[in-house]
Amino acid sequence: WHLDKQSLYPLWKSDLKNHIISLILDDQDEASIADTLEKTYSNRLKHLLQTNNGDIFQIFMNSVTSSFDPHTQYFPPNASEDFDIHMSLSLEGIGAVLQNEYEFTKVVRLIPKGPADKSNLLMPGDKIIGVGQGENGEIKDAIGQRIDTVVKMIRGPKNTFVRLKIIPSEKTDTTKTIQIKREKVKLEEQAARKDIITLSHPNNPPLKIGIIEIPTFYLDFNAYNKGDPEYKSTTKDVQKLLFELKQENIDGLIVDLRDNGGGSLKEANDLTGLFLKSGPTVQIKTKNRISRLYDEDPSIEYSGPLIVLINRMSASASEIFAGAIKDYHRGIIVGARSFGKGTVQELQPLGEGKLKITSAKFYRVSGESTQNLGVMPDLQYPQLYKIEDTGESSLDGALPWDKTMKTNYSAYQPLDEIYKKLTEGYEERAFKDPGLNYLKKRIEISAELNSKAALSLNLESRKLRKKQYEQDELVIKNEYFKAIGKDPIEKPSQENTGIEDAKTILMNQTHLVMLDFIKFSKGLGFSW
């Protein structure tokens, strides 16, 4: 920590110099650099000056809670409301995503089928400069306000009106006032969704593969606790998607949990139960006892070949699901080592906010913990994230790994022979696959670029560093284009189309792994 303002000046000077160098490397001229810096530092100062007592209390509380472990947190009222929205995938408001743009609040996008979208009165790019409550309420100034303040003014109970004074994006020299009726907005973009692909299979009919992507383990706690049969949850949505996929006679299923940071423990248990006959799914260890969550329903929603796709950002509830599928030999885990969050949190009301307290650790039915180590896939893909900088093991105060007793459960037949065959097939393809080779080399040059602990503040050194990176990128792009029969390029920024992103490249590999899985499981007489 710096003791006084004087000792901070060298740091501020270095930060400013680094910012200027970055803008020069982006080919900005002197005038645009000065304009960018003026706006950036003005916004930083404005943000600091808008710090209120609630912000200070939140910083203090979380400084205290983080001394216990990284997941014990204080949620102030606005963060508590955002947490509820994230878990229920719904809010009451107009359905607009906003961001600060200098002194204005700008509309980034509209949530499909939300009140703002249906009204045709508000458009992306519009700037909100005032907000009024009801049909006759005073329009209060929103210029220069914090984003959370403006959001709080706009949100409100369904069936009420909010009036917005805006600068339209297509006519910036005028203002107009619009009125929108608030409704319950469903955030379907974060809900589970499905897809079906048809894959050709040499000397065999094409195969249909179902894909279910689950971004988070959501549960509308309020509706569930009230006994509302229409409550929103991951398991209910996936159950419906599985029914639809079975109607399509799929031959295999991929559950995509990449970047799924977890959510409801109940949903992790319930979702696992859709793929198992019955039995324990996870063990919960508190200070005094060990309890277990069970799938008590002997029915199975899907009993065919199953692949669970994970990556470094798959955490918590995702790891419970993947760990159970792995321990029961119910399917194949594919991807990269997961996050390693093996703790359970409870929410306690605290005034208008909440306190999220770590109260237990969870363990797989095998007795293994996911804490720090995560879930290791049966078939490993290239790791897109730097292990040292991501995951539970990179967090200060993270609890250590340990294990507990294995619980009684009936696993399906071991899949060791299939693991071996799938790995052999993947490695043979990986050696020749243009997309996968491109991805591996991108990871290598990025690792080399970020290998140095310090960043040079010498302009010529940074120019040389950038030139070397661009040359390396040009080489691997042209290798990729040559492999797929496209003409080479002269600059790395010249052509980005035609190169699939990392997630797509790895999903394409998973399609091929599934083809092998279906073939080998039939050949070896596997069934679930």
Short mmCIF file of C-alpha atoms in Angstrom, two decimals:
data_model
loop_
_atom_site.label_atom_id
_atom_site.label_comp_id
_atom_site.label_asym_id
_atom_site.label_seq_id
_atom_site.Cartn_x
_atom_site.Cartn_y
_atom_site.Cartn_z
CA TRP A 1 0.00 0.00 0.00
CA HIS A 2 1.19 3.53 -0.75
CA LEU A 3 1.50 5.70 2.33
CA ASP A 4 0.66 9.06 0.76
CA LYS A 5 -0.26 10.84 -2.45
CA GLN A 6 3.38 11.68 -3.20
CA SER A 7 4.32 7.99 -3.42
CA LEU A 8 1.43 7.40 -5.85
CA TYR A 9 2.68 9.88 -8.47
CA PRO A 10 5.21 7.47 -10.09
CA LEU A 11 2.46 4.84 -10.41
CA TRP A 12 0.03 7.33 -11.95
CA LYS A 13 2.74 8.51 -14.34
CA SER A 14 3.47 4.92 -15.44
CA ASP A 15 -0.25 4.22 -15.90
CA LEU A 16 -0.65 7.31 -18.08
CA LYS A 17 2.42 6.43 -20.13
CA ASN A 18 1.17 2.88 -20.71
CA HIS A 19 -2.21 4.24 -21.82
CA ILE A 20 -0.56 6.61 -24.31
CA ILE A 21 1.64 3.83 -25.73
CA SER A 22 -1.40 1.56 -26.16
CA LEU A 23 -3.23 4.30 -28.09
CA ILE A 24 -0.19 4.94 -30.30
CA LEU A 25 -0.01 1.22 -31.07
CA ASP A 26 -3.69 1.44 -32.07
CA ASP A 27 -2.64 4.02 -34.71
CA GLN A 28 -4.42 6.96 -33.07
CA ASP A 29 -3.12 10.44 -33.86
CA GLU A 30 -2.10 12.99 -31.23
CA ALA A 31 -5.44 14.81 -31.21
CA SER A 32 -7.53 11.66 -30.79
CA ILE A 33 -5.16 10.38 -28.07
CA ALA A 34 -5.60 13.61 -26.11
CA ASP A 35 -9.39 13.44 -26.54
CA THR A 36 -9.54 9.78 -25.44
CA LEU A 37 -7.36 10.42 -22.37
CA GLU A 38 -9.37 13.48 -21.35
CA LYS A 39 -12.64 11.53 -21.49
CA THR A 40 -11.19 8.45 -19.77
CA TYR A 41 -9.69 10.28 -16.81
CA SER A 42 -12.69 12.58 -16.47
CA ASN A 43 -14.90 9.50 -16.21
CA ARG A 44 -12.58 7.93 -13.63
CA LEU A 45 -12.74 11.09 -11.53
CA LYS A 46 -16.52 11.31 -11.90
CA HIS A 47 -16.87 7.69 -10.80
CA LEU A 48 -14.73 8.35 -7.70
CA LEU A 49 -16.67 11.48 -6.80
CA GLN A 50 -19.96 9.55 -7.04
CA THR A 51 -18.84 7.05 -4.37
CA ASN A 52 -21.46 7.04 -1.61
CA ASN A 53 -21.79 5.68 1.92
CA GLY A 54 -23.30 2.45 0.61
CA ASP A 55 -20.24 1.86 -1.59
CA ILE A 56 -17.89 2.42 1.35
CA PHE A 57 -19.92 0.04 3.52
CA GLN A 58 -19.85 -2.62 0.79
CA ILE A 59 -16.06 -2.29 0.38
CA PHE A 60 -15.55 -2.53 4.15
CA MET A 61 -17.90 -5.51 4.57
CA ASN A 62 -16.34 -7.45 1.70
CA SER A 63 -12.85 -6.71 3.02
CA VAL A 64 -13.94 -8.44 6.23
CA THR A 65 -15.78 -11.35 4.57
CA SER A 66 -12.98 -12.09 2.08
CA SER A 67 -10.63 -12.75 5.00
CA PHE A 68 -12.61 -15.96 5.63
CA ASP A 69 -12.86 -17.27 2.06
CA PRO A 70 -13.38 -15.80 -1.44
CA HIS A 71 -17.08 -16.68 -1.69
CA THR A 72 -18.43 -15.15 1.53
CA GLN A 73 -19.81 -11.81 0.37
CA TYR A 74 -22.06 -8.92 1.31
CA PHE A 75 -24.66 -7.93 -1.28
CA PRO A 76 -25.99 -4.36 -0.93
CA PRO A 77 -29.65 -3.83 -1.95
CA ASN A 78 -28.96 -3.27 -5.67
CA ALA A 79 -26.59 -6.26 -5.90
CA SER A 80 -29.10 -8.36 -3.94
CA GLU A 81 -31.79 -7.48 -6.48
CA ASP A 82 -29.43 -8.32 -9.36
CA PHE A 83 -28.68 -11.71 -7.76
CA ASP A 84 -32.40 -12.50 -7.54
CA ILE A 85 -32.82 -11.51 -11.19
CA HIS A 86 -29.90 -13.74 -12.21
CA MET A 87 -31.33 -16.74 -10.36
CA SER A 88 -34.96 -16.32 -11.48
CA LEU A 89 -34.15 -15.13 -15.03
CA SER A 90 -36.82 -12.47 -14.70
CA LEU A 91 -37.24 -8.87 -13.61
CA GLU A 92 -39.94 -6.23 -13.47
CA GLY A 93 -39.11 -3.29 -15.68
CA ILE A 94 -38.90 -2.38 -19.37
CA GLY A 95 -36.27 -4.85 -20.63
CA ALA A 96 -33.42 -2.61 -21.76
CA VAL A 97 -29.68 -3.19 -21.29
CA LEU A 98 -27.95 0.09 -20.42
CA GLN A 99 -24.41 1.39 -20.07
CA ASN A 100 -22.72 4.68 -19.24
CA GLU A 101 -21.32 6.64 -22.16
CA TYR A 102 -19.57 9.62 -20.63
CA GLU A 103 -22.31 11.67 -18.90
CA PHE A 104 -25.17 9.81 -20.63
CA THR A 105 -26.97 6.51 -20.04
CA LYS A 106 -27.07 4.73 -23.39
CA VAL A 107 -29.37 1.90 -24.51
CA VAL A 108 -27.12 -0.98 -25.65
CA ARG A 109 -29.83 -3.47 -26.64
CA LEU A 110 -33.43 -4.42 -25.95
CA ILE A 111 -34.46 -7.76 -24.49
CA PRO A 112 -36.55 -9.58 -27.14
CA LYS A 113 -40.31 -9.47 -26.42
CA GLY A 114 -39.77 -7.13 -23.47
CA PRO A 115 -41.92 -3.99 -22.97
CA ALA A 116 -39.37 -1.65 -24.57
CA ASP A 117 -38.94 -3.97 -27.55
CA LYS A 118 -42.71 -4.31 -28.08
CA SER A 119 -43.32 -0.58 -27.71
CA ASN A 120 -41.11 0.42 -30.69
CA LEU A 121 -40.49 3.68 -28.79
CA LEU A 122 -36.96 2.99 -27.51
CA MET A 123 -34.07 1.91 -29.73
CA PRO A 124 -30.45 0.79 -29.21
CA GLY A 125 -28.24 3.87 -29.27
CA ASP A 126 -30.86 6.15 -27.69
CA LYS A 127 -29.60 8.18 -24.71
CA ILE A 128 -31.75 8.49 -21.58
CA ILE A 129 -31.45 11.98 -20.04
CA GLY A 130 -34.46 11.95 -17.70
CA VAL A 131 -36.81 9.54 -15.91
CA GLY A 132 -40.32 10.14 -14.53
CA GLN A 133 -42.58 7.84 -12.52
CA GLY A 134 -46.15 7.17 -13.63
CA GLU A 135 -48.09 9.08 -16.25
CA ASN A 136 -47.67 12.47 -14.56
CA GLY A 137 -44.56 12.23 -12.36
CA GLU A 138 -41.82 14.82 -12.59
CA ILE A 139 -39.03 13.99 -15.04
CA LYS A 140 -35.84 13.82 -12.96
CA ASP A 141 -32.48 14.57 -14.56
CA ALA A 142 -30.41 11.47 -15.42
CA ILE A 143 -27.40 13.20 -17.01
CA GLY A 144 -24.21 12.42 -15.11
CA GLN A 145 -25.94 9.90 -12.85
CA ARG A 146 -24.46 6.53 -11.93
CA ILE A 147 -25.76 3.64 -14.00
CA ASP A 148 -27.19 1.87 -10.94
CA THR A 149 -29.10 5.03 -9.99
CA VAL A 150 -30.70 5.28 -13.44
CA VAL A 151 -31.52 1.55 -13.49
CA LYS A 152 -33.22 1.86 -10.08
CA MET A 153 -35.32 4.76 -11.40
CA ILE A 154 -36.42 2.79 -14.47
CA ARG A 155 -37.22 -0.55 -12.80
CA GLY A 156 -40.46 -0.89 -10.89
CA PRO A 157 -43.53 -3.06 -10.29
CA LYS A 158 -45.29 -4.55 -13.31
CA ASN A 159 -48.37 -2.73 -14.64
CA THR A 160 -46.91 0.67 -13.70
CA PHE A 161 -45.67 3.31 -16.13
CA VAL A 162 -42.26 4.95 -16.51
CA ARG A 163 -41.57 7.98 -18.68
CA LEU A 164 -38.19 8.46 -20.32
CA LYS A 165 -36.77 11.63 -21.78
CA ILE A 166 -34.41 10.53 -24.53
CA ILE A 167 -32.09 11.78 -27.25
CA PRO A 168 -32.93 9.51 -30.22
CA SER A 169 -29.92 7.87 -31.85
CA GLU A 170 -31.06 8.86 -35.34
CA LYS A 171 -31.76 12.51 -34.46
CA THR A 172 -29.27 13.75 -31.87
CA ASP A 173 -30.28 17.42 -32.02
CA THR A 174 -33.74 16.82 -30.49
CA THR A 175 -35.26 15.21 -27.41
CA LYS A 176 -38.55 13.43 -26.87
CA THR A 177 -40.43 11.88 -23.97
CA ILE A 178 -41.84 8.36 -24.22
CA GLN A 179 -43.99 6.26 -21.87
CA ILE A 180 -43.57 2.50 -21.38
CA LYS A 181 -45.62 0.15 -19.22
CA ARG A 182 -43.46 -2.05 -17.01
CA GLU A 183 -43.97 -5.81 -17.18
CA LYS A 184 -42.34 -8.99 -15.94
CA VAL A 185 -39.45 -9.54 -18.34
CA LYS A 186 -38.12 -13.06 -18.95
CA LEU A 187 -34.37 -13.24 -19.57
CA GLU A 188 -34.51 -16.16 -21.97
CA GLU A 189 -30.98 -15.54 -23.25
CA GLN A 190 -29.65 -17.17 -20.07
CA ALA A 191 -32.10 -20.09 -20.15
CA ALA A 192 -31.19 -23.60 -21.32
CA ARG A 193 -31.53 -24.03 -25.08
CA LYS A 194 -31.25 -26.86 -27.57
CA ASP A 195 -29.99 -27.55 -31.04
CA ILE A 196 -29.91 -30.58 -33.33
CA ILE A 197 -27.20 -31.36 -35.85
CA THR A 198 -27.06 -34.16 -38.39
CA LEU A 199 -23.68 -35.81 -38.89
CA SER A 200 -22.64 -38.07 -41.71
CA HIS A 201 -21.18 -41.40 -40.67
CA PRO A 202 -19.11 -43.45 -43.20
CA ASN A 203 -21.00 -46.51 -44.45
CA ASN A 204 -23.91 -45.74 -42.11
CA PRO A 205 -27.04 -43.57 -42.12
CA PRO A 206 -26.62 -39.99 -40.83
CA LEU A 207 -26.89 -39.55 -37.05
CA LYS A 208 -28.85 -36.90 -35.17
CA ILE A 209 -27.02 -35.32 -32.23
CA GLY A 210 -28.87 -33.20 -29.69
CA ILE A 211 -27.07 -30.34 -27.95
CA ILE A 212 -28.32 -28.66 -24.77
CA GLU A 213 -26.44 -25.54 -23.69
CA ILE A 214 -26.92 -24.56 -20.04
CA PRO A 215 -25.46 -21.09 -19.23
CA THR A 216 -26.32 -21.20 -15.50
CA PHE A 217 -28.17 -23.29 -12.88
CA TYR A 218 -31.13 -20.97 -12.28
CA LEU A 219 -34.12 -21.31 -9.96
CA ASP A 220 -36.80 -18.76 -9.14
CA PHE A 221 -36.58 -19.20 -5.35
CA ASN A 222 -39.46 -16.83 -4.59
CA ALA A 223 -41.93 -18.58 -6.90
CA TYR A 224 -40.71 -22.04 -5.81
CA ASN A 225 -41.09 -21.25 -2.10
CA LYS A 226 -44.61 -19.90 -2.72
CA GLY A 227 -45.60 -23.19 -4.34
CA ASP A 228 -46.11 -21.61 -7.77
CA PRO A 229 -46.27 -24.56 -10.23
CA GLU A 230 -45.00 -22.28 -13.02
CA TYR A 231 -41.70 -21.49 -11.28
CA LYS A 232 -38.68 -21.19 -13.59
CA SER A 233 -35.81 -23.65 -13.22
CA THR A 234 -32.98 -25.26 -15.16
CA THR A 235 -34.26 -28.80 -14.61
CA LYS A 236 -37.81 -28.04 -15.75
CA ASP A 237 -36.51 -26.36 -18.90
CA VAL A 238 -34.04 -29.16 -19.69
CA GLN A 239 -36.73 -31.78 -19.08
CA LYS A 240 -38.88 -30.08 -21.69
CA LEU A 241 -35.95 -29.84 -24.13
CA LEU A 242 -35.15 -33.54 -23.65
CA PHE A 243 -38.74 -34.45 -24.46
CA GLU A 244 -38.53 -32.42 -27.68
CA LEU A 245 -35.17 -33.97 -28.61
CA LYS A 246 -36.47 -37.51 -28.02
CA GLN A 247 -39.35 -36.73 -30.37
CA GLU A 248 -36.64 -36.08 -32.98
CA ASN A 249 -35.09 -39.53 -32.27
CA ILE A 250 -31.62 -38.24 -31.44
CA ASP A 251 -28.75 -40.76 -31.39
CA GLY A 252 -26.61 -38.93 -28.82
CA LEU A 253 -26.68 -35.90 -26.51
CA ILE A 254 -24.07 -33.24 -25.69
CA VAL A 255 -24.66 -31.13 -22.55
CA ASP A 256 -22.59 -27.95 -22.89
CA LEU A 257 -21.59 -26.50 -19.48
CA ARG A 258 -18.73 -24.32 -20.71
CA ASP A 259 -18.54 -20.98 -18.87
CA ASN A 260 -21.39 -22.08 -16.58
CA GLY A 261 -20.40 -20.67 -13.19
CA GLY A 262 -22.99 -22.67 -11.27
CA GLY A 263 -26.02 -21.57 -9.28
CA SER A 264 -28.61 -23.56 -7.37
CA LEU A 265 -27.45 -26.69 -5.51
CA LYS A 266 -31.00 -28.06 -5.75
CA GLU A 267 -30.89 -27.71 -9.53
CA ALA A 268 -27.55 -29.53 -9.75
CA ASN A 269 -29.12 -32.48 -7.91
CA ASP A 270 -32.38 -32.41 -9.87
CA LEU A 271 -30.68 -32.11 -13.25
CA THR A 272 -28.37 -35.04 -12.48
CA GLY A 273 -31.46 -37.09 -11.66
CA LEU A 274 -32.75 -36.72 -15.22
CA PHE A 275 -29.91 -39.00 -16.39
CA LEU A 276 -29.70 -41.55 -13.51
CA LYS A 277 -32.05 -44.27 -12.29
CA SER A 278 -31.69 -43.27 -8.63
CA GLY A 279 -29.07 -42.78 -5.93
CA PRO A 280 -26.95 -40.10 -4.25
CA THR A 281 -25.67 -37.27 -6.43
CA VAL A 282 -23.51 -35.21 -4.05
CA GLN A 283 -22.32 -35.17 -0.43
CA ILE A 284 -22.56 -32.02 1.72
CA LYS A 285 -20.17 -31.63 4.66
CA THR A 286 -20.88 -28.98 7.30
CA LYS A 287 -18.97 -28.44 10.55
CA ASN A 288 -20.78 -31.25 12.36
CA ARG A 289 -22.19 -33.68 9.83
CA ILE A 290 -22.28 -35.10 6.31
CA SER A 291 -25.57 -35.22 4.41
CA ARG A 292 -26.37 -36.37 0.91
CA LEU A 293 -28.68 -35.25 -1.84
CA TYR A 294 -30.46 -38.05 -3.72
CA ASP A 295 -32.22 -38.68 -6.97
CA GLU A 296 -35.20 -40.62 -5.65
CA ASP A 297 -37.04 -40.91 -8.96
CA PRO A 298 -36.17 -44.21 -10.73
CA SER A 299 -37.26 -42.86 -14.12
CA ILE A 300 -34.68 -41.56 -16.61
CA GLU A 301 -35.43 -38.75 -19.05
CA TYR A 302 -32.59 -39.69 -21.40
CA SER A 303 -30.71 -43.01 -21.47
CA GLY A 304 -28.56 -42.76 -24.61
CA PRO A 305 -24.90 -41.81 -25.19
CA LEU A 306 -24.07 -38.66 -23.21
CA ILE A 307 -21.15 -36.22 -23.38
CA VAL A 308 -20.71 -33.38 -20.87
CA LEU A 309 -18.56 -30.54 -22.21
CA ILE A 310 -16.73 -28.40 -19.61
CA ASN A 311 -13.97 -25.80 -19.46
CA ARG A 312 -11.99 -23.85 -16.85
CA MET A 313 -14.95 -21.55 -16.15
CA SER A 314 -17.39 -24.42 -15.43
CA ALA A 315 -17.85 -24.13 -11.67
CA SER A 316 -19.79 -25.23 -8.60
CA ALA A 317 -23.15 -26.74 -9.68
CA SER A 318 -21.59 -27.53 -13.08
CA GLU A 319 -18.90 -29.53 -11.27
CA ILE A 320 -21.48 -31.38 -9.17
CA PHE A 321 -23.30 -32.48 -12.34
CA ALA A 322 -20.13 -33.36 -14.27
CA GLY A 323 -18.64 -35.14 -11.25
CA ALA A 324 -21.75 -37.29 -10.74
CA ILE A 325 -21.96 -38.24 -14.43
CA LYS A 326 -18.27 -39.19 -14.29
CA ASP A 327 -18.51 -41.21 -11.05
CA TYR A 328 -21.58 -43.13 -12.23
CA HIS A 329 -19.91 -43.82 -15.62
CA ARG A 330 -23.10 -42.40 -17.10
CA GLY A 331 -21.30 -40.47 -19.81
CA ILE A 332 -18.01 -39.01 -21.01
CA ILE A 333 -16.62 -35.72 -19.65
CA VAL A 334 -14.85 -33.79 -22.41
CA GLY A 335 -13.01 -30.47 -22.40
CA ALA A 336 -10.62 -28.88 -19.92
CA ARG A 337 -10.14 -29.03 -16.16
CA SER A 338 -12.95 -27.14 -14.42
CA PHE A 339 -12.85 -24.18 -12.00
CA GLY A 340 -12.50 -26.04 -8.69
CA LYS A 341 -15.20 -24.42 -6.54
CA GLY A 342 -16.23 -27.06 -4.02
CA THR A 343 -18.02 -24.95 -1.41
CA VAL A 344 -21.68 -24.28 -0.62
CA GLN A 345 -23.08 -20.84 0.24
CA GLU A 346 -26.25 -19.82 2.09
CA LEU A 347 -28.01 -16.47 1.79
CA GLN A 348 -28.95 -14.59 4.95
CA PRO A 349 -31.08 -11.40 4.84
CA LEU A 350 -29.21 -8.35 6.12
CA GLY A 351 -31.38 -5.26 6.09
CA GLU A 352 -32.32 -4.67 2.45
CA GLY A 353 -29.23 -6.58 1.31
CA LYS A 354 -27.97 -10.13 1.77
CA LEU A 355 -24.98 -11.91 3.26
CA LYS A 356 -23.73 -14.89 1.27
CA ILE A 357 -21.93 -17.20 3.72
CA THR A 358 -19.86 -20.29 2.96
CA SER A 359 -21.46 -22.94 5.15
CA ALA A 360 -20.29 -26.29 3.75
CA LYS A 361 -18.11 -28.15 1.27
CA PHE A 362 -19.48 -30.59 -1.26
CA TYR A 363 -17.95 -33.87 -2.33
CA ARG A 364 -18.59 -36.24 -5.20
CA VAL A 365 -20.19 -39.60 -4.44
CA SER A 366 -16.71 -41.09 -4.90
CA GLY A 367 -15.54 -39.03 -1.90
CA GLU A 368 -13.41 -36.73 -4.08
CA SER A 369 -13.66 -32.98 -3.57
CA THR A 370 -13.71 -30.59 -6.51
CA GLN A 371 -12.22 -27.83 -4.33
CA ASN A 372 -9.16 -26.30 -6.05
CA LEU A 373 -8.59 -29.33 -8.31
CA GLY A 374 -11.90 -29.22 -10.21
CA VAL A 375 -13.18 -32.05 -12.39
CA MET A 376 -10.68 -33.60 -14.77
CA PRO A 377 -12.19 -34.54 -18.15
CA ASP A 378 -11.93 -38.06 -19.51
CA LEU A 379 -10.80 -36.58 -22.82
CA GLN A 380 -8.80 -33.36 -22.58
CA TYR A 381 -8.92 -30.45 -25.01
CA PRO A 382 -6.41 -27.56 -25.13
CA GLN A 383 -6.73 -25.32 -22.05
CA LEU A 384 -7.86 -21.87 -23.25
CA TYR A 385 -7.37 -20.24 -19.84
CA LYS A 386 -4.13 -19.82 -17.93
CA ILE A 387 -4.50 -22.19 -14.96
CA GLU A 388 -2.40 -20.02 -12.64
CA ASP A 389 -4.60 -16.96 -13.21
CA THR A 390 -8.06 -18.54 -13.21
CA GLY A 391 -10.05 -20.92 -11.09
CA GLU A 392 -10.41 -21.44 -7.36
CA SER A 393 -6.71 -22.14 -6.83
CA SER A 394 -5.87 -18.59 -7.99
CA LEU A 395 -8.10 -16.94 -5.33
CA ASP A 396 -6.74 -15.65 -2.03
CA GLY A 397 -8.03 -17.58 0.97
CA ALA A 398 -9.41 -20.51 -1.03
CA LEU A 399 -10.05 -23.55 1.15
CA PRO A 400 -7.76 -26.57 0.61
CA TRP A 401 -8.58 -29.78 -1.24
CA ASP A 402 -9.50 -32.82 0.81
CA LYS A 403 -11.66 -35.90 0.51
CA THR A 404 -14.26 -37.80 2.50
CA MET A 405 -15.67 -41.31 2.57
CA LYS A 406 -17.10 -42.78 -0.59
CA THR A 407 -20.87 -43.20 -0.36
CA ASN A 408 -22.84 -46.22 -1.55
CA TYR A 409 -23.91 -45.89 -5.17
CA SER A 410 -24.39 -48.23 -8.11
CA ALA A 411 -22.31 -47.14 -11.08
CA TYR A 412 -22.83 -48.33 -14.62
CA GLN A 413 -20.19 -50.50 -16.27
CA PRO A 414 -16.71 -48.88 -16.47
CA LEU A 415 -15.95 -46.90 -19.61
CA ASP A 416 -12.16 -47.33 -19.60
CA GLU A 417 -12.11 -49.13 -22.94
CA ILE A 418 -14.22 -46.40 -24.52
CA TYR A 419 -12.03 -43.63 -23.00
CA LYS A 420 -9.01 -45.22 -24.64
CA LYS A 421 -10.64 -45.53 -28.07
CA LEU A 422 -12.07 -41.99 -27.97
CA THR A 423 -8.69 -40.53 -27.00
CA GLU A 424 -6.94 -42.41 -29.82
CA GLY A 425 -9.49 -41.16 -32.35
CA TYR A 426 -9.29 -37.58 -31.09
CA GLU A 427 -5.47 -37.50 -31.13
CA GLU A 428 -5.37 -38.89 -34.66
CA ARG A 429 -7.81 -36.21 -35.89
CA ALA A 430 -6.18 -33.44 -33.86
CA PHE A 431 -2.88 -33.93 -35.66
CA LYS A 432 -4.54 -33.13 -39.00
CA ASP A 433 -7.41 -30.77 -38.08
CA PRO A 434 -6.76 -27.18 -39.36
CA GLY A 435 -8.98 -25.51 -36.77
CA LEU A 436 -7.50 -27.37 -33.81
CA ASN A 437 -3.92 -26.77 -34.97
CA TYR A 438 -4.70 -23.06 -35.41
CA LEU A 439 -6.17 -22.96 -31.91
CA LYS A 440 -3.15 -24.68 -30.32
CA LYS A 441 -0.75 -22.25 -31.99
CA ARG A 442 -2.86 -19.24 -30.95
CA ILE A 443 -2.63 -20.46 -27.35
CA GLU A 444 1.16 -20.83 -27.69
CA ILE A 445 1.79 -17.33 -29.06
CA SER A 446 -0.59 -15.78 -26.50
CA ALA A 447 1.26 -17.60 -23.71
CA GLU A 448 4.57 -16.31 -25.05
CA LEU A 449 3.20 -12.76 -25.29
CA ASN A 450 1.97 -12.85 -21.69
CA SER A 451 4.92 -14.76 -20.22
CA LYS A 452 6.73 -11.65 -18.97
CA ALA A 453 5.66 -10.39 -15.55
CA ALA A 454 6.32 -6.72 -16.40
CA LEU A 455 5.13 -4.66 -19.37
CA SER A 456 7.74 -2.41 -20.96
CA LEU A 457 7.06 1.33 -21.05
CA ASN A 458 9.55 1.81 -23.89
CA LEU A 459 7.65 2.66 -27.08
CA GLU A 460 10.13 1.01 -29.46
CA SER A 461 10.18 -2.15 -27.36
CA ARG A 462 6.37 -2.29 -27.40
CA LYS A 463 6.30 -1.71 -31.17
CA LEU A 464 8.73 -4.60 -31.62
CA ARG A 465 6.60 -6.79 -29.34
CA LYS A 466 3.46 -5.97 -31.33
CA LYS A 467 5.23 -6.57 -34.66
CA GLN A 468 6.45 -9.99 -33.52
CA TYR A 469 2.96 -10.98 -32.36
CA GLU A 470 1.40 -9.85 -35.65
CA GLN A 471 4.00 -11.79 -37.64
CA ASP A 472 3.35 -14.94 -35.61
CA GLU A 473 -0.41 -14.47 -36.03
CA LEU A 474 0.00 -13.96 -39.79
CA VAL A 475 1.94 -17.22 -40.09
CA ILE A 476 -0.64 -19.35 -38.28
CA LYS A 477 -3.57 -17.71 -40.10
CA ASN A 478 -2.00 -18.43 -43.48
CA GLU A 479 -1.26 -22.01 -42.42
CA TYR A 480 -4.96 -22.34 -41.59
CA PHE A 481 -6.10 -20.77 -44.87
CA LYS A 482 -3.74 -23.00 -46.86
CA ALA A 483 -5.13 -26.09 -45.11
CA ILE A 484 -8.71 -25.18 -46.04
CA GLY A 485 -7.85 -24.03 -49.59
CA LYS A 486 -8.12 -20.23 -49.15
CA ASP A 487 -5.72 -17.60 -50.50
CA PRO A 488 -3.08 -16.25 -48.07
CA ILE A 489 -3.34 -12.76 -46.56
CA GLU A 490 -0.73 -10.02 -46.13
CA LYS A 491 -1.83 -8.57 -42.78
CA PRO A 492 -3.25 -10.45 -39.77
CA SER A 493 -6.10 -7.94 -39.45
CA GLN A 494 -7.01 -8.36 -43.13
CA GLU A 495 -9.08 -11.52 -42.78
CA ASN A 496 -10.87 -12.77 -39.68
CA THR A 497 -13.85 -14.29 -41.42
CA GLY A 498 -13.63 -17.97 -42.15
CA ILE A 499 -11.77 -18.72 -38.92
CA GLU A 500 -14.08 -20.27 -36.37
CA ASP A 501 -13.81 -19.12 -32.77
CA ALA A 502 -12.33 -21.41 -30.13
CA LYS A 503 -15.67 -22.56 -28.73
CA THR A 504 -16.92 -23.56 -32.19
CA ILE A 505 -13.69 -25.40 -33.03
CA LEU A 506 -13.95 -27.45 -29.83
CA MET A 507 -17.67 -28.10 -30.29
CA ASN A 508 -16.94 -29.43 -33.78
CA GLN A 509 -14.40 -31.80 -32.25
CA THR A 510 -17.04 -32.91 -29.74
CA HIS A 511 -19.40 -33.81 -32.59
CA LEU A 512 -16.74 -36.20 -33.90
CA VAL A 513 -16.07 -37.61 -30.44
CA MET A 514 -19.80 -38.32 -30.15
CA LEU A 515 -19.77 -40.22 -33.46
CA ASP A 516 -16.99 -42.43 -32.10
CA PHE A 517 -18.80 -42.78 -28.76
CA ILE A 518 -21.98 -44.03 -30.43
CA LYS A 519 -20.02 -46.45 -32.62
CA PHE A 520 -17.85 -47.89 -29.84
CA SER A 521 -20.61 -48.11 -27.23
CA LYS A 522 -22.71 -50.17 -29.65
CA GLY A 523 -19.75 -52.31 -30.65
CA LEU A 524 -18.80 -53.07 -27.04
CA GLY A 525 -22.39 -53.63 -25.95
CA PHE A 526 -22.67 -50.65 -23.59
CA SER A 527 -26.07 -49.52 -22.38
CA TRP A 528 -27.37 -47.22 -19.67
#
